[in-house]
Amino acid sequence: MWKNTTDNSLFPNPLNFKKKTSKEKKRIEKFFELVGTVIARSIMDERLVDLPISVVFWKLVFSETAILDDMEKIDKPLYKGLKFIQDIIDRNELASSQQQPP
């Protein structure tokens, strides 16, 4: 249910619900509901909980924008692929901007 990141924090691991029985789905939903309730209560009571949740996850919880470099902490192979594509796009944009007359 949780994926360890490169900085040893936790990020929710996507689940394939198509392969889960309804009983398994219900158990997973209850677990996440419990974790959410514990975290919400600890925030409301201003208590520290020693749960190393990923900074990237907190960004998403608080509707902040996650950037491409954040992906490196969660899934390094995926990050490398996305970074490769982004570099190609950046090079193409740079080349096309240099070809246009002023």
Short mmCIF file of C-alpha atoms in Angstrom, two decimals:
data_model
loop_
_atom_site.label_atom_id
_atom_site.label_comp_id
_atom_site.label_asym_id
_atom_site.label_seq_id
_atom_site.Cartn_x
_atom_site.Cartn_y
_atom_site.Cartn_z
CA MET A 1 0.00 0.00 0.00
CA TRP A 2 2.97 2.29 0.55
CA LYS A 3 5.97 2.79 -1.65
CA ASN A 4 9.34 3.63 -0.12
CA THR A 5 10.93 6.65 -1.76
CA THR A 6 14.61 7.41 -2.27
CA ASP A 7 14.56 9.65 0.83
CA ASN A 8 13.08 6.77 2.92
CA SER A 9 9.65 8.34 3.19
CA LEU A 10 6.29 6.84 2.27
CA PHE A 11 4.14 7.55 -0.79
CA PRO A 12 0.83 5.79 -1.51
CA ASN A 13 1.41 2.96 -3.96
CA PRO A 14 -1.22 2.72 -6.71
CA LEU A 15 -3.34 -0.41 -6.45
CA ASN A 16 -4.96 -2.38 -9.24
CA PHE A 17 -8.53 -2.60 -7.98
CA LYS A 18 -9.61 -4.72 -10.96
CA LYS A 19 -7.70 -7.67 -9.51
CA LYS A 20 -9.07 -7.24 -5.96
CA THR A 21 -12.15 -8.90 -4.54
CA SER A 22 -14.82 -6.71 -3.00
CA LYS A 23 -13.73 -7.90 0.45
CA GLU A 24 -10.12 -6.86 -0.23
CA LYS A 25 -11.27 -3.50 -1.59
CA LYS A 26 -13.33 -2.86 1.53
CA ARG A 27 -10.36 -3.75 3.78
CA ILE A 28 -8.06 -1.38 1.88
CA GLU A 29 -10.63 1.43 2.01
CA LYS A 30 -11.03 0.95 5.78
CA PHE A 31 -7.26 1.02 6.24
CA PHE A 32 -6.87 4.30 4.33
CA GLU A 33 -9.84 5.75 6.19
CA LEU A 34 -8.19 4.86 9.51
CA VAL A 35 -4.83 6.31 8.47
CA GLY A 36 -6.55 9.49 7.25
CA THR A 37 -8.47 9.82 10.50
CA VAL A 38 -5.33 9.34 12.62
CA ILE A 39 -3.39 11.91 10.60
CA ALA A 40 -6.27 14.41 10.59
CA ARG A 41 -6.70 14.03 14.35
CA SER A 42 -3.00 14.47 14.98
CA ILE A 43 -2.97 17.65 12.88
CA MET A 44 -6.01 19.01 14.73
CA ASP A 45 -4.45 18.20 18.12
CA GLU A 46 -1.05 19.55 17.01
CA ARG A 47 0.60 16.24 17.85
CA LEU A 48 3.59 14.81 16.09
CA VAL A 49 3.19 11.41 14.49
CA ASP A 50 6.35 9.57 13.54
CA LEU A 51 5.10 8.60 10.10
CA PRO A 52 7.60 9.50 7.37
CA ILE A 53 5.13 10.53 4.68
CA SER A 54 6.74 11.85 1.51
CA VAL A 55 7.05 15.61 1.03
CA VAL A 56 5.67 15.10 -2.48
CA PHE A 57 2.54 13.47 -1.06
CA TRP A 58 2.03 16.40 1.31
CA LYS A 59 2.38 18.79 -1.64
CA LEU A 60 -0.46 16.97 -3.37
CA VAL A 61 -2.59 16.85 -0.20
CA PHE A 62 -2.29 20.61 0.21
CA SER A 63 -2.95 21.26 -3.52
CA GLU A 64 0.57 22.45 -4.21
CA THR A 65 2.12 21.78 -7.57
CA ALA A 66 4.47 18.83 -7.77
CA ILE A 67 7.28 19.32 -10.27
CA LEU A 68 9.09 16.80 -12.44
CA ASP A 69 12.06 16.65 -10.06
CA ASP A 70 9.70 15.49 -7.29
CA MET A 71 9.06 12.33 -9.30
CA GLU A 72 12.70 11.30 -8.84
CA LYS A 73 12.03 10.63 -5.15
CA ILE A 74 8.99 8.46 -5.88
CA ASP A 75 9.89 6.43 -8.97
CA LYS A 76 13.41 6.86 -10.33
CA PRO A 77 12.97 4.85 -13.58
CA LEU A 78 9.78 6.76 -14.42
CA TYR A 79 11.53 10.03 -13.58
CA LYS A 80 14.42 9.19 -15.91
CA GLY A 81 12.00 8.49 -18.77
CA LEU A 82 10.01 11.67 -18.19
CA LYS A 83 13.21 13.72 -17.82
CA PHE A 84 14.49 12.31 -21.11
CA ILE A 85 11.26 13.34 -22.86
CA GLN A 86 11.34 16.79 -21.21
CA ASP A 87 14.94 17.31 -22.37
CA ILE A 88 13.94 16.48 -25.96
CA ILE A 89 11.05 18.95 -25.78
CA ASP A 90 13.33 21.65 -24.34
CA ARG A 91 15.92 21.10 -27.08
CA ASN A 92 13.24 21.25 -29.80
CA GLU A 93 11.77 24.45 -28.37
CA LEU A 94 15.22 26.02 -28.16
CA ALA A 95 16.05 25.00 -31.74
CA SER A 96 12.76 26.32 -33.10
CA SER A 97 13.10 29.63 -31.23
CA GLN A 98 16.61 30.12 -32.69
CA GLN A 99 15.38 29.44 -36.24
CA GLN A 100 12.62 32.07 -36.16
CA PRO A 101 13.64 35.49 -37.53
CA PRO A 102 13.50 38.39 -35.03
#
